[in-house]
mmCIF file of N, CA and C in Angstrom:
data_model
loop_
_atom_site.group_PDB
_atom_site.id
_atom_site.type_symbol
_atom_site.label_atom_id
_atom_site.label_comp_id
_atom_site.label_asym_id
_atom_site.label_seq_id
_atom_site.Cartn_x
_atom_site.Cartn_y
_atom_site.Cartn_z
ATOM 1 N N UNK E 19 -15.769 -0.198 27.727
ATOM 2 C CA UNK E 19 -15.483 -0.373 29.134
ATOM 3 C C UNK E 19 -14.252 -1.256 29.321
ATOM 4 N N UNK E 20 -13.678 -2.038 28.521
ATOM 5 C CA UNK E 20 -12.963 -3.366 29.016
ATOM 6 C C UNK E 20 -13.220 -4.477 29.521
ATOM 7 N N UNK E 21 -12.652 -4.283 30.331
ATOM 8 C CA UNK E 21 -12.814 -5.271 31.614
ATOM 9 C C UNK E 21 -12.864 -4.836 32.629
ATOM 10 N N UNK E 22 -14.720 -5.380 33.563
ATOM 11 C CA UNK E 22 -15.151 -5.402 34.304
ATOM 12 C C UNK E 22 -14.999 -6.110 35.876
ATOM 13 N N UNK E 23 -14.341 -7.434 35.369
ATOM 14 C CA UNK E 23 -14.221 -8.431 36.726
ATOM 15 C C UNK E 23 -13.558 -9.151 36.241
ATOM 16 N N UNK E 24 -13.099 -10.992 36.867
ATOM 17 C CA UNK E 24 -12.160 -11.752 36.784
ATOM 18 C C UNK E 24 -12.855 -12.733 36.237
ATOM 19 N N UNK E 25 -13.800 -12.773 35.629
ATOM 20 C CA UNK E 25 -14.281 -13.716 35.028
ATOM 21 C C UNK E 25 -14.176 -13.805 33.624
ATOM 22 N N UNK E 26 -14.303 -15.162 32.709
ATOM 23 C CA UNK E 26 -13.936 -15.483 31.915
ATOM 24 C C UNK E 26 -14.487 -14.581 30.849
ATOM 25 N N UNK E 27 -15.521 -14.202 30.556
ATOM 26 C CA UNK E 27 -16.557 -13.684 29.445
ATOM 27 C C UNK E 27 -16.448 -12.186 30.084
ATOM 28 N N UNK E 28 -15.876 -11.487 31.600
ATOM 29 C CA UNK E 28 -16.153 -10.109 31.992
ATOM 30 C C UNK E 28 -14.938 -9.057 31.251
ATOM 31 N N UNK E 29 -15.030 -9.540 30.258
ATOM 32 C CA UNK E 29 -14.446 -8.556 29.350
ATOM 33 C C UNK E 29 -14.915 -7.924 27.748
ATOM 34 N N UNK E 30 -14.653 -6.771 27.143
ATOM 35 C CA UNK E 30 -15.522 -7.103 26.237
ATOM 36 C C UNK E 30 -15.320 -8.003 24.617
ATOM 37 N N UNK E 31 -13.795 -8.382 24.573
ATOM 38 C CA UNK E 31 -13.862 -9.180 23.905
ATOM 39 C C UNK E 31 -13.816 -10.318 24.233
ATOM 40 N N UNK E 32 -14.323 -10.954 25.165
ATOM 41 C CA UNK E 32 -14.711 -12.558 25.386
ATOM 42 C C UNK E 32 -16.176 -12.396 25.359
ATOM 43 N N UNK E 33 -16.707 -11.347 25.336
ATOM 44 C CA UNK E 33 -18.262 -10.920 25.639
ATOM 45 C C UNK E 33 -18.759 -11.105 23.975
ATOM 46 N N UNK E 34 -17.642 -10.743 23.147
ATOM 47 C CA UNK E 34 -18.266 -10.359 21.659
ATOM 48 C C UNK E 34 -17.970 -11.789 21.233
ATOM 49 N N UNK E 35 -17.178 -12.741 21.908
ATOM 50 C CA UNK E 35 -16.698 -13.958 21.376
ATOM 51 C C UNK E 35 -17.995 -14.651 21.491
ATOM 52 N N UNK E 36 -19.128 -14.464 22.726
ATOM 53 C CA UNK E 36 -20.323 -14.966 23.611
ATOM 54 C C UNK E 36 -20.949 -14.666 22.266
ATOM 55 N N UNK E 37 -20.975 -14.097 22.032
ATOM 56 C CA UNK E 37 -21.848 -13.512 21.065
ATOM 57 C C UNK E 37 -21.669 -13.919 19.774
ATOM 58 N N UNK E 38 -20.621 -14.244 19.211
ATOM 59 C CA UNK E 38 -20.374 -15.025 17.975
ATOM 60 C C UNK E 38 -21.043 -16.376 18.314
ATOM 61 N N UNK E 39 -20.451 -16.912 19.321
ATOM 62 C CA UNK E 39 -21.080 -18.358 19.648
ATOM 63 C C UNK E 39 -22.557 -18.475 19.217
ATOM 64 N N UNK E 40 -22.827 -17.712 19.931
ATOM 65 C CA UNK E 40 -24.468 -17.600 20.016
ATOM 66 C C UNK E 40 -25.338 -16.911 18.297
ATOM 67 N N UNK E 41 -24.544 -16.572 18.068
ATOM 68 C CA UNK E 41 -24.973 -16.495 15.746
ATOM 69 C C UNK E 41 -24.547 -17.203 15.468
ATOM 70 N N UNK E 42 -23.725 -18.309 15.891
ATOM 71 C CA UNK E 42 -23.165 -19.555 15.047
ATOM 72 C C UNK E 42 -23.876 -20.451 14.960
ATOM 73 N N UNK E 43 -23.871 -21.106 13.589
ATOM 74 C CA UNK E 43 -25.134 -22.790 14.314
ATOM 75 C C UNK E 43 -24.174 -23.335 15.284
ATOM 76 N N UNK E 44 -24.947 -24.625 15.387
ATOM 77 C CA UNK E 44 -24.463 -25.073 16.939
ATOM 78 C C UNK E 44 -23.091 -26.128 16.261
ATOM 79 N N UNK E 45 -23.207 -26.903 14.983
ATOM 80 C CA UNK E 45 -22.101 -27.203 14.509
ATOM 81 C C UNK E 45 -20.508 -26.556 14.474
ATOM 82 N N UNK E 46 -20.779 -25.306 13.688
ATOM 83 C CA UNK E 46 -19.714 -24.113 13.902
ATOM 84 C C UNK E 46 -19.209 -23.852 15.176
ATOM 85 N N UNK E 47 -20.013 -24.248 16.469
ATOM 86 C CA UNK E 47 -19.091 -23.621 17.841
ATOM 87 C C UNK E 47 -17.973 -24.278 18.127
ATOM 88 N N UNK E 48 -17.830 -25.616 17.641
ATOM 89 C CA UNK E 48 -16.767 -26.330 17.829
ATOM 90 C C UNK E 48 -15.803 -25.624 17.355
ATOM 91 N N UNK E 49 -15.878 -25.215 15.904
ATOM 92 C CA UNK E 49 -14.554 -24.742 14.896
ATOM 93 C C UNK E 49 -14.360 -23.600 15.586
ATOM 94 N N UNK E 50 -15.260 -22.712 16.006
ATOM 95 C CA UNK E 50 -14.952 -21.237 16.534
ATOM 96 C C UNK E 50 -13.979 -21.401 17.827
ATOM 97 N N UNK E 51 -13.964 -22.702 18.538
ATOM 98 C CA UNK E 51 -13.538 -22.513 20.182
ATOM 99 C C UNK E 51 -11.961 -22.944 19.213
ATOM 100 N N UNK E 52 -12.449 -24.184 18.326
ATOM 101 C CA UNK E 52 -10.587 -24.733 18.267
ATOM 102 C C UNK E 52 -10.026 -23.784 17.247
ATOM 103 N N UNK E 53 -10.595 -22.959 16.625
ATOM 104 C CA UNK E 53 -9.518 -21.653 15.966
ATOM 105 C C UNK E 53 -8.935 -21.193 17.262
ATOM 106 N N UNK E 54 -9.889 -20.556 17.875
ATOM 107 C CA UNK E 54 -8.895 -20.087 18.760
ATOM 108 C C UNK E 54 -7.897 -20.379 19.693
ATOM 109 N N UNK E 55 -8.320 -21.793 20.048
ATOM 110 C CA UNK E 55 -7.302 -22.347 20.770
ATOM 111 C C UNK E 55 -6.171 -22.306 20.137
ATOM 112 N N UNK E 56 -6.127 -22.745 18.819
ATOM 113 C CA UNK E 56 -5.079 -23.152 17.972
ATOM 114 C C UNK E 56 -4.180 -22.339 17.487
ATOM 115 N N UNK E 57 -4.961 -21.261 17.372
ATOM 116 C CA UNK E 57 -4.329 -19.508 17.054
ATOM 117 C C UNK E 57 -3.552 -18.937 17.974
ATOM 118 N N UNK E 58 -3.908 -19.398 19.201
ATOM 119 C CA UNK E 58 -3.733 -18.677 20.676
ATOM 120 C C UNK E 58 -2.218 -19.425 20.495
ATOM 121 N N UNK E 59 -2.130 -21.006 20.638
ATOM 122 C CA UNK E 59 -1.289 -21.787 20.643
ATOM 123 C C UNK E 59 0.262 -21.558 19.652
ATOM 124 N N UNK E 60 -0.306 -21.282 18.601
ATOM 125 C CA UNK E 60 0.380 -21.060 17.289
ATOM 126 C C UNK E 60 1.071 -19.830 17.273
ATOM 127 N N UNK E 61 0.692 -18.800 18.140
ATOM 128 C CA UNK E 61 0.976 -17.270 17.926
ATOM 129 C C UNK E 61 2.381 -16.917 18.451
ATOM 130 N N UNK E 62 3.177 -16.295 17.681
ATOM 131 C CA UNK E 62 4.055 -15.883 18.442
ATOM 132 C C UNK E 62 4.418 -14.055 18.820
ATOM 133 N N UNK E 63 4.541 -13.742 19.509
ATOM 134 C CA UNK E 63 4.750 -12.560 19.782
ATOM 135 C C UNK E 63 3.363 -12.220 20.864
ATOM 136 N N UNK E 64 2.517 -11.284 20.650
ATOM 137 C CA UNK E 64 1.401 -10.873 21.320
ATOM 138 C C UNK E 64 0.494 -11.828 20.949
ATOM 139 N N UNK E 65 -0.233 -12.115 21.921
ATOM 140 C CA UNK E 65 -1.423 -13.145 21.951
ATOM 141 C C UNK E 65 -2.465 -12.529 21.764
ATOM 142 N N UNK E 66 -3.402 -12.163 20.462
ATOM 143 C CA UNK E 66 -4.345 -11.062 20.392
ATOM 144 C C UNK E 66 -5.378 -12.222 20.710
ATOM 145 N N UNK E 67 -5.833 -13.297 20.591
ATOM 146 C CA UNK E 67 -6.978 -13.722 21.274
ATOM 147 C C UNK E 67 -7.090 -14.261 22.609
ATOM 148 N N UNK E 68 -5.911 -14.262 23.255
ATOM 149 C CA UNK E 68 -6.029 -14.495 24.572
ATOM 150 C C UNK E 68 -7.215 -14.454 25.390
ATOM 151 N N UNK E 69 -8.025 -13.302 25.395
ATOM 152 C CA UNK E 69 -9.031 -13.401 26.042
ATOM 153 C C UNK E 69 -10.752 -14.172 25.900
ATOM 154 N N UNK E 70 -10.446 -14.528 24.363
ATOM 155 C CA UNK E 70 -11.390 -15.316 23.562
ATOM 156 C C UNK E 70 -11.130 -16.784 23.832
ATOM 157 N N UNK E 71 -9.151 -16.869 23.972
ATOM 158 C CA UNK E 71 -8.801 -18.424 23.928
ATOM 159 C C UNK E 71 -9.367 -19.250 26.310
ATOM 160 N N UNK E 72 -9.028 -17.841 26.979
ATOM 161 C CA UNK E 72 -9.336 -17.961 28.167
ATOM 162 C C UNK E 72 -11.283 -18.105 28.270
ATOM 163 N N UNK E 73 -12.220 -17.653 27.523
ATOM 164 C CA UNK E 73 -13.618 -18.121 27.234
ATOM 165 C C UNK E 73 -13.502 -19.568 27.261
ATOM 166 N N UNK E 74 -13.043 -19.545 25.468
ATOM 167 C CA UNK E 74 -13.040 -21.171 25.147
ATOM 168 C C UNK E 74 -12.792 -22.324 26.175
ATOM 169 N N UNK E 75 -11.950 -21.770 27.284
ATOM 170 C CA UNK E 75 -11.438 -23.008 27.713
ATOM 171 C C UNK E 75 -12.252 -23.649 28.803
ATOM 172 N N UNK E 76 -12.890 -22.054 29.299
ATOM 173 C CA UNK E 76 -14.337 -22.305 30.355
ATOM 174 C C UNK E 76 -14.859 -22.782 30.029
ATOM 175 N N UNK E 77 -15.916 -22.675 28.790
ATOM 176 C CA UNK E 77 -16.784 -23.535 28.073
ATOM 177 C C UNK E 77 -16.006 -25.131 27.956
ATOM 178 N N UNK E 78 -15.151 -25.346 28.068
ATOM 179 C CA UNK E 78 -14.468 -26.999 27.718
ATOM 180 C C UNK E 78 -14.537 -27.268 29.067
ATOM 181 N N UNK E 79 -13.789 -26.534 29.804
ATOM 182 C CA UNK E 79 -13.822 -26.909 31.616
ATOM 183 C C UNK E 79 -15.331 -27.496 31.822
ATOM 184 N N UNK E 80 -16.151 -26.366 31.622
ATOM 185 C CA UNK E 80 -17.835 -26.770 31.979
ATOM 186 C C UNK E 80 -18.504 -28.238 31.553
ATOM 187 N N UNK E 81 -18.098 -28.769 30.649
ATOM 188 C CA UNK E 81 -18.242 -30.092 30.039
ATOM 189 C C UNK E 81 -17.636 -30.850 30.706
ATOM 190 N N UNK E 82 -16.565 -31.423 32.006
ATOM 191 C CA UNK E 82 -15.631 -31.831 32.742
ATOM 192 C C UNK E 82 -16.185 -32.024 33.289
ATOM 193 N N UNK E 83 -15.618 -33.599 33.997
ATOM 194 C CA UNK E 83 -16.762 -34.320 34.940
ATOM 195 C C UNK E 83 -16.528 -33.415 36.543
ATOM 196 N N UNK E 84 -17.189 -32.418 36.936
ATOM 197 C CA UNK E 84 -17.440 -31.840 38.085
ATOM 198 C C UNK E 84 -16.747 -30.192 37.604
ATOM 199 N N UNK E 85 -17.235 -30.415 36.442
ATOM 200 C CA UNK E 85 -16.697 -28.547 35.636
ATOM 201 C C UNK E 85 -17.799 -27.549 36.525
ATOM 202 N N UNK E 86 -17.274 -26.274 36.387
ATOM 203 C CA UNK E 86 -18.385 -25.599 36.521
ATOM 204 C C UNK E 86 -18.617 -24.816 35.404
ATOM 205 N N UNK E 87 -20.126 -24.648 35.701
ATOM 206 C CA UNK E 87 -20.991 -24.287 34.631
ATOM 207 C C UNK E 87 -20.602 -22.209 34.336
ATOM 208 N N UNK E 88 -20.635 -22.607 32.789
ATOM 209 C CA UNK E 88 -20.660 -20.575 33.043
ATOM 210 C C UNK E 88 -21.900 -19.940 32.966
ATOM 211 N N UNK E 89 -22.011 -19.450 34.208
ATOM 212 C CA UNK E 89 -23.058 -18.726 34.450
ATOM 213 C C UNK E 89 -22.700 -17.689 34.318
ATOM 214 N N UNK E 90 -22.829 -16.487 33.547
ATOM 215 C CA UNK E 90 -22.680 -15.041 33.509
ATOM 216 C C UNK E 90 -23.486 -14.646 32.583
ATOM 217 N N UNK E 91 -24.113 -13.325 32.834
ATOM 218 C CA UNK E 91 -24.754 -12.968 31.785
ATOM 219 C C UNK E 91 -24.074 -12.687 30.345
ATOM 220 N N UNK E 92 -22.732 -12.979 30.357
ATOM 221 C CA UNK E 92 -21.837 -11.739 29.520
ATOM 222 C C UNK E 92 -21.582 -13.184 28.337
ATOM 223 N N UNK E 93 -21.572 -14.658 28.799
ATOM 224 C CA UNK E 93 -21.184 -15.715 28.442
ATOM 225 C C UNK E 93 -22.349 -16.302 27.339
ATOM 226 N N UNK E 94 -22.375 -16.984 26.413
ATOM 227 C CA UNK E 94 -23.108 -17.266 25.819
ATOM 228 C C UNK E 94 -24.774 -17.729 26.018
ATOM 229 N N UNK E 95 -25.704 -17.479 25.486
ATOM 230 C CA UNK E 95 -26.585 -18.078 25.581
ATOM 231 C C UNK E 95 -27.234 -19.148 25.591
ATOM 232 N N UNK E 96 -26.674 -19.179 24.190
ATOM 233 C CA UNK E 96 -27.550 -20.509 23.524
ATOM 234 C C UNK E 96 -26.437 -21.725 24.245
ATOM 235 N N UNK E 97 -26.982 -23.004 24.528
ATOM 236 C CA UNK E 97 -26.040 -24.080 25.280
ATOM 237 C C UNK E 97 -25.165 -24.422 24.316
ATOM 238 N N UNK E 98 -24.250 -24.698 25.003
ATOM 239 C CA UNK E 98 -23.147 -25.222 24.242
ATOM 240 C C UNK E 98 -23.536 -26.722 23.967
ATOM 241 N N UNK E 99 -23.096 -27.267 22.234
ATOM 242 C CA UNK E 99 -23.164 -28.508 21.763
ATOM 243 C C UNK E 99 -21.974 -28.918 22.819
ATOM 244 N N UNK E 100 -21.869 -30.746 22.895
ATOM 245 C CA UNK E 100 -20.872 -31.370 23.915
ATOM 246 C C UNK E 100 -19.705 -30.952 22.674
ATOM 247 N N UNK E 101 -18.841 -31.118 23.827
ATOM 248 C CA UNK E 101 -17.093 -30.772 22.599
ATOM 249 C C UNK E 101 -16.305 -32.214 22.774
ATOM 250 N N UNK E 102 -15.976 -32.773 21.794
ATOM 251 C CA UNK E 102 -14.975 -33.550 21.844
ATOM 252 C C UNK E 102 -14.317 -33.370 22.675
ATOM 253 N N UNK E 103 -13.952 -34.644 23.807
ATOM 254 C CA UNK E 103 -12.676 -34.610 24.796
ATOM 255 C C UNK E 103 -11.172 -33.589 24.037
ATOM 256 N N UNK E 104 -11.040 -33.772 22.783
ATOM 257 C CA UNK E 104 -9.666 -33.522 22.672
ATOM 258 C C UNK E 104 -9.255 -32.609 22.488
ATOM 259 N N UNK E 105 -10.667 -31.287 22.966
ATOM 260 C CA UNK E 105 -10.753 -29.839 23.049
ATOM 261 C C UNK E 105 -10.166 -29.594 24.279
ATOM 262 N N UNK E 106 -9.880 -30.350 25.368
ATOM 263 C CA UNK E 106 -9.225 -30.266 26.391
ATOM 264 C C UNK E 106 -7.926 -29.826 26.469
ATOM 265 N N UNK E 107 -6.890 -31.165 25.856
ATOM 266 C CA UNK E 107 -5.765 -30.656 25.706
ATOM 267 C C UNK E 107 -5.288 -29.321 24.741
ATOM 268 N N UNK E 108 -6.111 -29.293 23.993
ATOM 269 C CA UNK E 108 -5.822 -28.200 23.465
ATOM 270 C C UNK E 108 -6.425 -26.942 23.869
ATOM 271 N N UNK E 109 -7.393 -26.698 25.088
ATOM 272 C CA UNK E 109 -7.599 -25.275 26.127
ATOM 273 C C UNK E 109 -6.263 -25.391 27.456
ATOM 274 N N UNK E 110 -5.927 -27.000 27.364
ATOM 275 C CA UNK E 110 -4.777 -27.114 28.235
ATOM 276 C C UNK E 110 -3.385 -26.263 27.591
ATOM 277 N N UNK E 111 -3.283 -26.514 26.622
ATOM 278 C CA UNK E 111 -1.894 -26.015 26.148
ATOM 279 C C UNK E 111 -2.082 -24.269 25.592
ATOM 280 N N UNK E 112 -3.501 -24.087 25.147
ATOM 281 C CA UNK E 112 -3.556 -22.679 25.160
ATOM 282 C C UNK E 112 -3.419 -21.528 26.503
ATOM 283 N N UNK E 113 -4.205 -22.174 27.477
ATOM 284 C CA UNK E 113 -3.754 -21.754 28.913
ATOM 285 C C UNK E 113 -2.652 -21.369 29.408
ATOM 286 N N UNK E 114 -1.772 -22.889 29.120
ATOM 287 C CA UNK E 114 -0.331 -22.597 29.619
ATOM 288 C C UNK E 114 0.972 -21.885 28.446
ATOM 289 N N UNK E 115 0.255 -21.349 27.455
ATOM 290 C CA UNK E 115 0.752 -20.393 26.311
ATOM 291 C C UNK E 115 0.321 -18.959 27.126
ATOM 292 N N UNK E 116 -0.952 -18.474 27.783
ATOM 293 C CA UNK E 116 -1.270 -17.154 28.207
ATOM 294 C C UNK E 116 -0.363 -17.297 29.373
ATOM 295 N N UNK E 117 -0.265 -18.422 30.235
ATOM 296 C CA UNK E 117 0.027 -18.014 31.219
ATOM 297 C C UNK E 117 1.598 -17.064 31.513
ATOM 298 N N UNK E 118 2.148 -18.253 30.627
ATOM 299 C CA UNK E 118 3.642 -18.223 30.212
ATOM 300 C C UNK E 118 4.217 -16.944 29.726
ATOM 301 N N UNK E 119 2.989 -15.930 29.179
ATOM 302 C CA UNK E 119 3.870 -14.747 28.298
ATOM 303 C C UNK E 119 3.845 -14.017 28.868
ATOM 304 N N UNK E 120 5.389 -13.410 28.703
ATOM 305 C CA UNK E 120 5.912 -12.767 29.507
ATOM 306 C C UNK E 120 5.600 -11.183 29.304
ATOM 307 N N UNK E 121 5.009 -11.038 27.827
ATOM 308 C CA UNK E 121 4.496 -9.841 27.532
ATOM 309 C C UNK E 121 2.870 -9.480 28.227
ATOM 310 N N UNK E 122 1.874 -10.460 28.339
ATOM 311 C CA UNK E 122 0.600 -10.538 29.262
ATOM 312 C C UNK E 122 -0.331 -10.686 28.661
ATOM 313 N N UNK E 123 -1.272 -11.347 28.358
ATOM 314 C CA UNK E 123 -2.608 -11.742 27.263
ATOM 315 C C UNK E 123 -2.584 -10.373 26.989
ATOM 316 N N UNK E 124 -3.278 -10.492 26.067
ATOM 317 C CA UNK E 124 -4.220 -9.084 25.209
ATOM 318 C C UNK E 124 -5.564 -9.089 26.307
ATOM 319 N N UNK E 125 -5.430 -7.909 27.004
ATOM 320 C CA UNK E 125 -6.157 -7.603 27.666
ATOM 321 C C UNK E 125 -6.752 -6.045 27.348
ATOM 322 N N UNK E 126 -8.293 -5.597 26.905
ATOM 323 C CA UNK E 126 -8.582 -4.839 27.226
ATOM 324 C C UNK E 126 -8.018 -3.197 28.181
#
């Protein structure tokens, strides 16, 4: 299908990302969100996780003092462990890497 709506996880690879989260122990979700941030960050040319690195950053937002929570069915299950503050700047700088390309996230 792709993508369904404008939400973070309403696509189907942020949906399969939900889903890694959720087979990962709860240790591993950390490493899974900052690969991708870091990948997203690091990449040059096409941004193939863009839509995994735009998940991650919800899940970091949601931890933010007055974040909102992801509620979707499409978004992980199991709760997210707390993330180190310094997952922030780095969903900050992956963000403004999708936003910036001029070619357009990897979108479905």
């Amino acid at each position: 299908m792709g993508t369904w709506d404008t939400g973070p996880f309403d696509n189907d690879t942020a949906a399969d990302f939900a889903n890694a989260l959720d087979n990962a122990e709860p240790e591993a979700c950390e490493a899974l969100i900052r690969g991708v941030l870091i990948r997203t960050i690091d990449a040059t040319g096409h941004l193939a996780e863009a839509d995994e690195a735009v998940a991650a950053a919800a899940l970091i937002a949601a931890q933010c003092p007055e974040g909102e929570p992801v509620d979707t069915p499409y978004g992980p299950e199991t709760p997210m462990p707390m993330f180190p503050t310094a997952l922030r700047a780095l969903a900050d700088e992956a963000l403004a890497c999708i936003a910036g390309d001029d070619a357009g996230s990897a979108s479905n």
